[in-house]
XYZ file of N, CA and C in Angstrom:
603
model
N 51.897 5.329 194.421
C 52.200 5.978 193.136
C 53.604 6.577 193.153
N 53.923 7.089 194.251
C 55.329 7.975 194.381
C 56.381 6.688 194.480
N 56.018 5.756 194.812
C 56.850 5.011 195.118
C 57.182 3.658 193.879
N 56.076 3.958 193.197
C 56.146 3.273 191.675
C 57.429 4.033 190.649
N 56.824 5.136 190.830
C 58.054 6.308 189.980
C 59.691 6.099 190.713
N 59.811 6.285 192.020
C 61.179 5.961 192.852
C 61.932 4.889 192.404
N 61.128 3.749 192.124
C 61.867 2.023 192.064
C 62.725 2.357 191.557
N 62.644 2.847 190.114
C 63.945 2.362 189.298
C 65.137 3.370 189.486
N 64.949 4.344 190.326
C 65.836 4.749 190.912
C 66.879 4.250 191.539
N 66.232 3.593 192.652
C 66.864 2.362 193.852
C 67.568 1.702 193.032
N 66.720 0.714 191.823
C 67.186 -0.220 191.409
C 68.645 0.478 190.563
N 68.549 0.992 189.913
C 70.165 1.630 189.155
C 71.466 2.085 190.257
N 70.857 2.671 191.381
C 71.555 3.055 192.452
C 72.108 1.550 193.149
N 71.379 0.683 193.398
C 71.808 -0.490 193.277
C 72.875 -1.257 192.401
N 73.189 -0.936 191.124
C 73.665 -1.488 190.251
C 74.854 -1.106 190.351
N 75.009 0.547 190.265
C 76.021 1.347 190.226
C 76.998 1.119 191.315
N 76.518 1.084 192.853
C 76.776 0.214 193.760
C 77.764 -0.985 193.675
N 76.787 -1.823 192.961
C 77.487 -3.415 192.705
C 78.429 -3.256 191.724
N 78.586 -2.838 190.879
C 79.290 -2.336 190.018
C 80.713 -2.085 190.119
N 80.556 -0.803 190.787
C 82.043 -0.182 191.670
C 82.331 -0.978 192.400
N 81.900 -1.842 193.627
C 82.343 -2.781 194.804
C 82.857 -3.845 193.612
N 82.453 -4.497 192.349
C 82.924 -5.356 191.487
C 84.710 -4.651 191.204
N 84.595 -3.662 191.055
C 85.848 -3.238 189.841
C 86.603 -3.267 191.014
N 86.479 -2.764 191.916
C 87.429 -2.477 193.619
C 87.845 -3.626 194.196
N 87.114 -5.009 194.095
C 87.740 -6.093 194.099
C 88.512 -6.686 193.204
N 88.228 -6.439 191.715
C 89.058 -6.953 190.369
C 90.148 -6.380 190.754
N 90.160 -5.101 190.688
C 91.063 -4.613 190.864
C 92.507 -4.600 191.822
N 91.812 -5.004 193.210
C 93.047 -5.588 194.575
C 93.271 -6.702 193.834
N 92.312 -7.404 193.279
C 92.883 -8.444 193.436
C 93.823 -9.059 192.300
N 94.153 -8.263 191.245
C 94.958 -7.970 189.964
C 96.513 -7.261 190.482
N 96.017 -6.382 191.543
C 97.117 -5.846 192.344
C 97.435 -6.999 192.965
N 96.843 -7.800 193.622
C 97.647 -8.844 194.300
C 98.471 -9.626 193.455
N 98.105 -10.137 192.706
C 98.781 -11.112 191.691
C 100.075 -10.658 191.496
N 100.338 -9.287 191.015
C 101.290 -8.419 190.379
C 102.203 -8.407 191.519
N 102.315 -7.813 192.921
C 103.133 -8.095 193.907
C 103.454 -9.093 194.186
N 102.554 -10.082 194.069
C 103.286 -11.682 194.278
C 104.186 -12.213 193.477
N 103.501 -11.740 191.860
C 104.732 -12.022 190.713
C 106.390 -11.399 190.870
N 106.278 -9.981 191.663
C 107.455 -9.295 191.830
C 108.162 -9.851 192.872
N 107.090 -9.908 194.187
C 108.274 -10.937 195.163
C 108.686 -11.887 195.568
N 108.023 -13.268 194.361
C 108.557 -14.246 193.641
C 109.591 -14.043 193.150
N 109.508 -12.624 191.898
C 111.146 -13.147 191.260
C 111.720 -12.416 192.402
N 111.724 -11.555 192.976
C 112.861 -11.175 193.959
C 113.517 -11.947 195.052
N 112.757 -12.782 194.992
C 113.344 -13.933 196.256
C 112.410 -13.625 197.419
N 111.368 -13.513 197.403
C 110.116 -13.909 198.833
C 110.923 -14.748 199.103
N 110.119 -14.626 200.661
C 110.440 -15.890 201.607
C 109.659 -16.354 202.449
N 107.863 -15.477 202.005
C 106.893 -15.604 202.811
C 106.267 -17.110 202.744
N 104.913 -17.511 203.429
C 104.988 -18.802 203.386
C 104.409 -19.005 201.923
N 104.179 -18.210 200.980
C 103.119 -18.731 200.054
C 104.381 -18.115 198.600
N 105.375 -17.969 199.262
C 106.529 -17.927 198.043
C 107.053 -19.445 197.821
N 107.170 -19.445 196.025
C 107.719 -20.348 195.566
C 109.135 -20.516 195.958
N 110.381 -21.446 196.429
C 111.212 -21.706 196.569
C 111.784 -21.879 195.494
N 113.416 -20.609 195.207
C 114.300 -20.502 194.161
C 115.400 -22.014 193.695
N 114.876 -21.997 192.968
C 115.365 -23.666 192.577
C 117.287 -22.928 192.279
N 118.316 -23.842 192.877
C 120.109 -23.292 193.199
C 120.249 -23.367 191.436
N 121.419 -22.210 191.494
C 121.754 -22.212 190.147
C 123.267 -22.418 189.971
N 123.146 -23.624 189.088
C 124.499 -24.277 189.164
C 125.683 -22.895 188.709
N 125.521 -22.415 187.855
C 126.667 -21.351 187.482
C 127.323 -20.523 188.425
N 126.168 -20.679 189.773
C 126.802 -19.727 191.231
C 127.725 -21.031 191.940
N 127.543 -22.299 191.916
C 128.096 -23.736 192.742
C 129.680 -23.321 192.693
N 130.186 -22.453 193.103
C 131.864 -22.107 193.265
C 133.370 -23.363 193.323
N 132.756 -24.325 193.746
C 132.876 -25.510 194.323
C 133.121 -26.102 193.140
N 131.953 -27.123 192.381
C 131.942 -27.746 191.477
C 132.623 -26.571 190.344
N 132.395 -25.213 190.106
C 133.382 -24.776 188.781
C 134.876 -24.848 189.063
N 135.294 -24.571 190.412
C 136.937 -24.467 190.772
C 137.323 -26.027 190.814
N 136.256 -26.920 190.877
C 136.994 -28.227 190.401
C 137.114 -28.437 189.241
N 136.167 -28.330 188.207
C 136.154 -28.433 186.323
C 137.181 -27.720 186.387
N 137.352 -26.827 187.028
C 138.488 -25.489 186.024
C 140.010 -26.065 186.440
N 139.924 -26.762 187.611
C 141.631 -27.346 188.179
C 141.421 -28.990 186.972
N 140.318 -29.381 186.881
C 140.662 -30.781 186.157
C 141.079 -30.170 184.934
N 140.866 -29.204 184.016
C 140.521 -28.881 182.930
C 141.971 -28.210 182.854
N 142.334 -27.311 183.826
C 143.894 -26.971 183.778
C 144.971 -28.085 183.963
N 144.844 -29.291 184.836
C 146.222 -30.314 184.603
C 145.605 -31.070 183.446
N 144.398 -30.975 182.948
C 144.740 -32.033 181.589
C 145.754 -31.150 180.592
N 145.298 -29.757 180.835
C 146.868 -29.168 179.810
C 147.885 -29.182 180.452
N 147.866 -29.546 181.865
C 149.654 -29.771 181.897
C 149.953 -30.535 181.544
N 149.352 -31.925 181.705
C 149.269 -33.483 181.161
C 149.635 -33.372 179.605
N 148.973 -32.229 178.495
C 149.241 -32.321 177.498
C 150.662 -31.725 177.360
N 150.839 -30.776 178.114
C 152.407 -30.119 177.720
C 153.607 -30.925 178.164
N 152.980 -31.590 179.145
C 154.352 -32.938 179.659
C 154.437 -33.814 178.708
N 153.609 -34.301 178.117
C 153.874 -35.516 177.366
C 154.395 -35.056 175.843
N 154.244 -33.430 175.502
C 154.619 -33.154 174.090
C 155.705 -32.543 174.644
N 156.466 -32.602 175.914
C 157.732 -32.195 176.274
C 158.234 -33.244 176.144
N 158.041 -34.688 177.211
C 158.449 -35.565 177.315
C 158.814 -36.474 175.075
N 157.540 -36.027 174.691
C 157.997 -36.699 173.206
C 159.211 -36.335 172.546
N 159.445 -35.089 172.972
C 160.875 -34.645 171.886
C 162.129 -35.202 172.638
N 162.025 -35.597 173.438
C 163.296 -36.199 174.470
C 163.496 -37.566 174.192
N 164.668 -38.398 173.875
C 164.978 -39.241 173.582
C 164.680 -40.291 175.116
N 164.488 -41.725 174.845
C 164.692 -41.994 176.454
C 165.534 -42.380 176.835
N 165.876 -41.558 177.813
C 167.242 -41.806 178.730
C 167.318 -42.747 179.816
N 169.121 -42.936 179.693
C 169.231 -44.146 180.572
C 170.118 -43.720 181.634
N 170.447 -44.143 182.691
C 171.559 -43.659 183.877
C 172.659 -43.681 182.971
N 173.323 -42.727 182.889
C 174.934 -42.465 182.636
C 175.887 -42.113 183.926
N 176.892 -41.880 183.433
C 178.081 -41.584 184.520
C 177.341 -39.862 185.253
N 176.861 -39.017 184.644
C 176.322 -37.956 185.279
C 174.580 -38.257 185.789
N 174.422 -37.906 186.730
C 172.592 -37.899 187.442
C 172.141 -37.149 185.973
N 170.712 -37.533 185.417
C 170.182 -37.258 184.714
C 168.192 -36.896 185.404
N 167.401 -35.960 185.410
C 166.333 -35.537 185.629
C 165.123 -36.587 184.889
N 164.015 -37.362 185.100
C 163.367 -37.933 184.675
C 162.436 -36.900 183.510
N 162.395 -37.534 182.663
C 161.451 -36.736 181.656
C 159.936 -36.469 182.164
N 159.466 -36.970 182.860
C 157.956 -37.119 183.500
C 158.646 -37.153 185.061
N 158.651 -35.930 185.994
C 158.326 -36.010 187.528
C 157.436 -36.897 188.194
N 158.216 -37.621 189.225
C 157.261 -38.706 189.669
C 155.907 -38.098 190.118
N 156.124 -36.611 190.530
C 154.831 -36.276 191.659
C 153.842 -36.206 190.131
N 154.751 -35.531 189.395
C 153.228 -35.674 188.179
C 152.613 -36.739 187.639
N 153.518 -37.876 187.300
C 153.341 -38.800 186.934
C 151.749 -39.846 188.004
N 151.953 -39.281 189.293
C 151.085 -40.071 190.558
C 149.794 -39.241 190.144
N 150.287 -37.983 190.125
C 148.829 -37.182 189.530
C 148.116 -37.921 188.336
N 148.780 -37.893 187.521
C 147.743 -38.221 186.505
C 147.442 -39.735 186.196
N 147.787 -40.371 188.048
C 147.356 -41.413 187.869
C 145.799 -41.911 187.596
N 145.182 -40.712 188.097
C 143.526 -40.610 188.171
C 142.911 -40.849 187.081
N 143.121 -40.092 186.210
C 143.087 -40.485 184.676
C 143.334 -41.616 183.641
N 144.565 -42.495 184.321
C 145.376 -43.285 182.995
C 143.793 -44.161 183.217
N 143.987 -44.072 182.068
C 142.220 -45.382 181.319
C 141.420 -44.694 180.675
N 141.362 -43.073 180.900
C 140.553 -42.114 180.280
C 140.839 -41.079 179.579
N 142.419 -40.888 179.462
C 142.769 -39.510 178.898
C 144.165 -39.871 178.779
N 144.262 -39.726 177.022
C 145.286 -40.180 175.998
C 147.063 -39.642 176.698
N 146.501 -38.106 176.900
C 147.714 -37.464 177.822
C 148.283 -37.679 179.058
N 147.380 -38.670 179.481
C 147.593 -38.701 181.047
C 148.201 -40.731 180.938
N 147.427 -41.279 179.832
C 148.402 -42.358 179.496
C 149.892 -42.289 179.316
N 150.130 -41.331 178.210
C 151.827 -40.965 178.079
C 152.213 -40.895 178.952
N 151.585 -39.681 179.803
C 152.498 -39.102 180.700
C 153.097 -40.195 181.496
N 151.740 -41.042 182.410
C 152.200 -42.314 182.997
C 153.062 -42.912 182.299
N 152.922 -43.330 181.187
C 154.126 -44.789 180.438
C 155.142 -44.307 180.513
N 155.320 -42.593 180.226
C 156.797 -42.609 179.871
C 157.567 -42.299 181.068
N 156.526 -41.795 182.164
C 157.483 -42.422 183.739
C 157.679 -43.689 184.305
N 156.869 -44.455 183.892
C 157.560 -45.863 184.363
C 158.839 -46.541 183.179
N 158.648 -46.057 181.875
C 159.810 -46.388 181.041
C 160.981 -45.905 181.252
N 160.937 -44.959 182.510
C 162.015 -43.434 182.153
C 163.044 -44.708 183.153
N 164.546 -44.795 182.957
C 164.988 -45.965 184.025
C 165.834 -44.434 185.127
N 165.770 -43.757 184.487
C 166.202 -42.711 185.675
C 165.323 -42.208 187.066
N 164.116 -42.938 186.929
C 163.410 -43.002 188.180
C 163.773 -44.242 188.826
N 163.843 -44.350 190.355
C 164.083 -45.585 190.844
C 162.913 -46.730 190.129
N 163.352 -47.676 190.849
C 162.790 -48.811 190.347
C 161.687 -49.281 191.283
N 161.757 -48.617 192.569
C 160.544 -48.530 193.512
C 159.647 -46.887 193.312
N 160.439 -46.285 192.480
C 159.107 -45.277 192.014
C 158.474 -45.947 191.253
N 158.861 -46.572 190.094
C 157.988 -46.886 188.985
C 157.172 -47.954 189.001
N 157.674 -48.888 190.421
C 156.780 -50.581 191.095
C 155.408 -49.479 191.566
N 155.634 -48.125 192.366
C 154.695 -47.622 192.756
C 153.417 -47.104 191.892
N 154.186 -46.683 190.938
C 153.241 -45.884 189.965
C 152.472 -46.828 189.036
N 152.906 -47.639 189.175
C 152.051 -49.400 188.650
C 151.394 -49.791 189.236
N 151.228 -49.702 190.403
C 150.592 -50.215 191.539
C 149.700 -49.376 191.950
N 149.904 -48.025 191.735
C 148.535 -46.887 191.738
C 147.588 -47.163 191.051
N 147.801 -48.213 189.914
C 146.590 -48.269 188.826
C 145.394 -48.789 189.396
N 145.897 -49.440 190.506
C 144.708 -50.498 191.399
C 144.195 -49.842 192.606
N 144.816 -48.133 192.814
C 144.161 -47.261 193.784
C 143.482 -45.890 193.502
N 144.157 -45.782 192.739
C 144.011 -44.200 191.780
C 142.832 -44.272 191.209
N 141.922 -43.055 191.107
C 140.795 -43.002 190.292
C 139.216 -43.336 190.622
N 139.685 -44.165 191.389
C 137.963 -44.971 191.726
C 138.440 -45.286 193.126
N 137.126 -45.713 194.063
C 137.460 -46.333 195.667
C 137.468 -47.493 195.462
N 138.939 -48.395 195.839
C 138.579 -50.044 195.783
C 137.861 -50.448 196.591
N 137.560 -49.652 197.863
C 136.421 -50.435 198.928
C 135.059 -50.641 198.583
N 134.673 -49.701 197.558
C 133.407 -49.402 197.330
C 132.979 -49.499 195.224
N 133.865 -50.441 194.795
C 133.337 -50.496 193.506
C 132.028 -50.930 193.143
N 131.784 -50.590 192.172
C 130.248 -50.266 191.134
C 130.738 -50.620 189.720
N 129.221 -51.006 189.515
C 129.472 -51.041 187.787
C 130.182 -50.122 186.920
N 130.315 -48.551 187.352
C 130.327 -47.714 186.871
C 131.995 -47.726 186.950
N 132.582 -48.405 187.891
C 134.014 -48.271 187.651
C 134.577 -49.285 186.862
N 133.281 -50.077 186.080
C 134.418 -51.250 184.713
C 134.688 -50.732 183.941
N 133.941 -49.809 183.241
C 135.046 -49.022 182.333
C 136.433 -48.466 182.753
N 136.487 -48.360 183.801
C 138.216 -47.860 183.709
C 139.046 -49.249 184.194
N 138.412 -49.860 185.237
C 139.272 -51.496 185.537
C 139.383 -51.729 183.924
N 138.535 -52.121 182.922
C 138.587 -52.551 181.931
C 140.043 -52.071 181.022
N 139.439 -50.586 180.971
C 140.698 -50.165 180.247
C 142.010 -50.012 180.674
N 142.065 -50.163 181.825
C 143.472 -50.350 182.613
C 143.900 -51.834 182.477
N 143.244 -52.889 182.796
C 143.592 -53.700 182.021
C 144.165 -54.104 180.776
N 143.857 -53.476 179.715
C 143.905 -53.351 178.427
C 145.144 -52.700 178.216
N 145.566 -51.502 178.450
C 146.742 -50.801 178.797
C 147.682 -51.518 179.639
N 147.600 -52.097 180.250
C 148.823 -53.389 180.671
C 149.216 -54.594 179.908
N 148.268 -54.970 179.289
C 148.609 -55.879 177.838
C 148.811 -55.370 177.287
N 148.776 -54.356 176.658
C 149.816 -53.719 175.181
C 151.198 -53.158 176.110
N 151.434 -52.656 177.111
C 152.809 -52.080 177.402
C 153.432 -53.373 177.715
N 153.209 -54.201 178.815
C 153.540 -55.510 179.588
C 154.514 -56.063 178.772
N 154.700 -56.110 177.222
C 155.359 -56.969 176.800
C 156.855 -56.443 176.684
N 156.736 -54.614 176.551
C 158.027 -54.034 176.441
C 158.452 -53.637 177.617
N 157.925 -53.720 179.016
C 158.922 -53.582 180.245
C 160.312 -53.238 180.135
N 160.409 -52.103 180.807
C 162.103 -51.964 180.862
C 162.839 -52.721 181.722
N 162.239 -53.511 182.211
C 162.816 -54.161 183.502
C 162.259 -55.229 183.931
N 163.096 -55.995 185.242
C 161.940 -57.532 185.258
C 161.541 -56.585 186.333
N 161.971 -55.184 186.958
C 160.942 -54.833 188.182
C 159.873 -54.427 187.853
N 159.327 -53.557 186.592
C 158.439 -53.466 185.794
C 157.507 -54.630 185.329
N 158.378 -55.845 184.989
C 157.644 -56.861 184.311
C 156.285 -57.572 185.825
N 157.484 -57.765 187.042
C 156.571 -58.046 188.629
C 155.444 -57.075 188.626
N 155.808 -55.750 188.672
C 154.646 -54.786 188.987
C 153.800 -55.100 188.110
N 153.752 -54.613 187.152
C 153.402 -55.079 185.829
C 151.894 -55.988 186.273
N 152.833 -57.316 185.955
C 151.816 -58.600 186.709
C 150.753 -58.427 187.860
N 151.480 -58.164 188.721
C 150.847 -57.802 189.803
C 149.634 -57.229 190.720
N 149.701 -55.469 188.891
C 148.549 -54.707 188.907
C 147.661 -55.394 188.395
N 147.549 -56.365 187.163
C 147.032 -56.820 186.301
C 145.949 -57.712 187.050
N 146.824 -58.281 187.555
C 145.666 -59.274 188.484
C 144.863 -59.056 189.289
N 145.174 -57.677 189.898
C 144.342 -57.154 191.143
C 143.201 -56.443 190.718
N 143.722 -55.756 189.810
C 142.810 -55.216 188.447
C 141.798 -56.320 188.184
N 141.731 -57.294 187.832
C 141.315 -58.505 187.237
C 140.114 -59.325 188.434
N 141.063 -59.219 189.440
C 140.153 -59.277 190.784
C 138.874 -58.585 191.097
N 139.377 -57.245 190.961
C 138.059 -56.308 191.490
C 137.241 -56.285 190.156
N 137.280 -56.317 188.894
C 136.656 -56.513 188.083
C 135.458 -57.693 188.247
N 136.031 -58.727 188.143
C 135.415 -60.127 188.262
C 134.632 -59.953 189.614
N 135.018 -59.222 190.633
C 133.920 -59.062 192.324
C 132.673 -58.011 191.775
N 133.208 -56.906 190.666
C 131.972 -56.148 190.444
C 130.918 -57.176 189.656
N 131.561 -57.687 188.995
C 130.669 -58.480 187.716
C 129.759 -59.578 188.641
N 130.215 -59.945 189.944
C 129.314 -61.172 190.345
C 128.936 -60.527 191.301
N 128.812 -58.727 191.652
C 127.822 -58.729 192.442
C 126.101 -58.844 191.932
């Protein structure tokens, strides 16, 4: 009889029990989640942290290169709207300065096929006759080294063989020179070469 009346004692004391041991686990284990979320974003490094995927805007490397290509295409632009107001000059009785510097002119050999400024710049140093005539065989002859690896062409370098090509048939015909007109030729074909080896690989 005493022990009929007791049960439901036990039994609630039981509950209350299970109850609390329930919320005390929800609870760590809601706390767990929350520390893991924090030392996730903080950069964990435990074994059960996600690994911070690199963020290009920190790559120091790749921005100090955009930012040097991105600065000589404006020198490229200020040479060639220097070089435009200048008549073209020819050797006279006094030494005269080339309108386009050869060292710049080799620079922006990388470019000629892709960037309008860096075309000028090139043409109007090989037109300039105040550069030797073995600077300007050279700077013709860069077209077939400059820019891309000839050891290692890809499809991806016919667009510029292409357009370098193309840019030697429209200048080719006004050569200042027959040393121009040789180079000239010369690039054209080699150009023409590695083109035709990408196409039949």
């Amino acid at each position: 009889m005493d022990s009929i009346k007791t049960w439901p004692i036990w039994v609630i004391a039981t509950l209350i029990i299970g109850t609390t041991a329930g919320i005390i686990v929800f609870m760590a284990y809601e706390t767990g989640k929350q520390v893991s979320t924090v030392s996730k974003a903080q950069g964990a490094t435990g074994p059960n942290a996600a690994p911070l995927a690199p963020v290009p805007a920190l790559d120091a490397s790749r921005r100090q290169s955009a930012e040097n290509i991105a600065q000589f295409q404006r020198q490229l632009q200020s040479a060639r709207i220097a070089a435009a107001i200048k008549p073209r000059r020819r050797p006279s009785n006094g030494p005269q300065e080339p309108a386009i510097s050869e060292a710049l002119a080799t620079q922006a050999l990388a470019f000629v096929g892709v960037n309008a400024d860096a075309n000028s710049v090139w043409e109007t140093a090989i037109d300039d006759a105040t550069l030797s005539a073995e600077a300007r065989r050279k700077l013709i002859a860069g077209l077939t080294t400059e820019g891309f690896d000839p050891a290692n062409l890809t499809s991806a370098d016919l667009p510029l063989l292409n357009a370098r090509l193309t840019l030697i048939e429209q200048i080719a015909p006004d050569a200042i020179d027959e040393s121009n007109e040789v180079a000239l030729e010369a690039a054209y074909d080699r150009l023409q070469e590695m083109y035709d080896s990408v196409e039949q690989k």
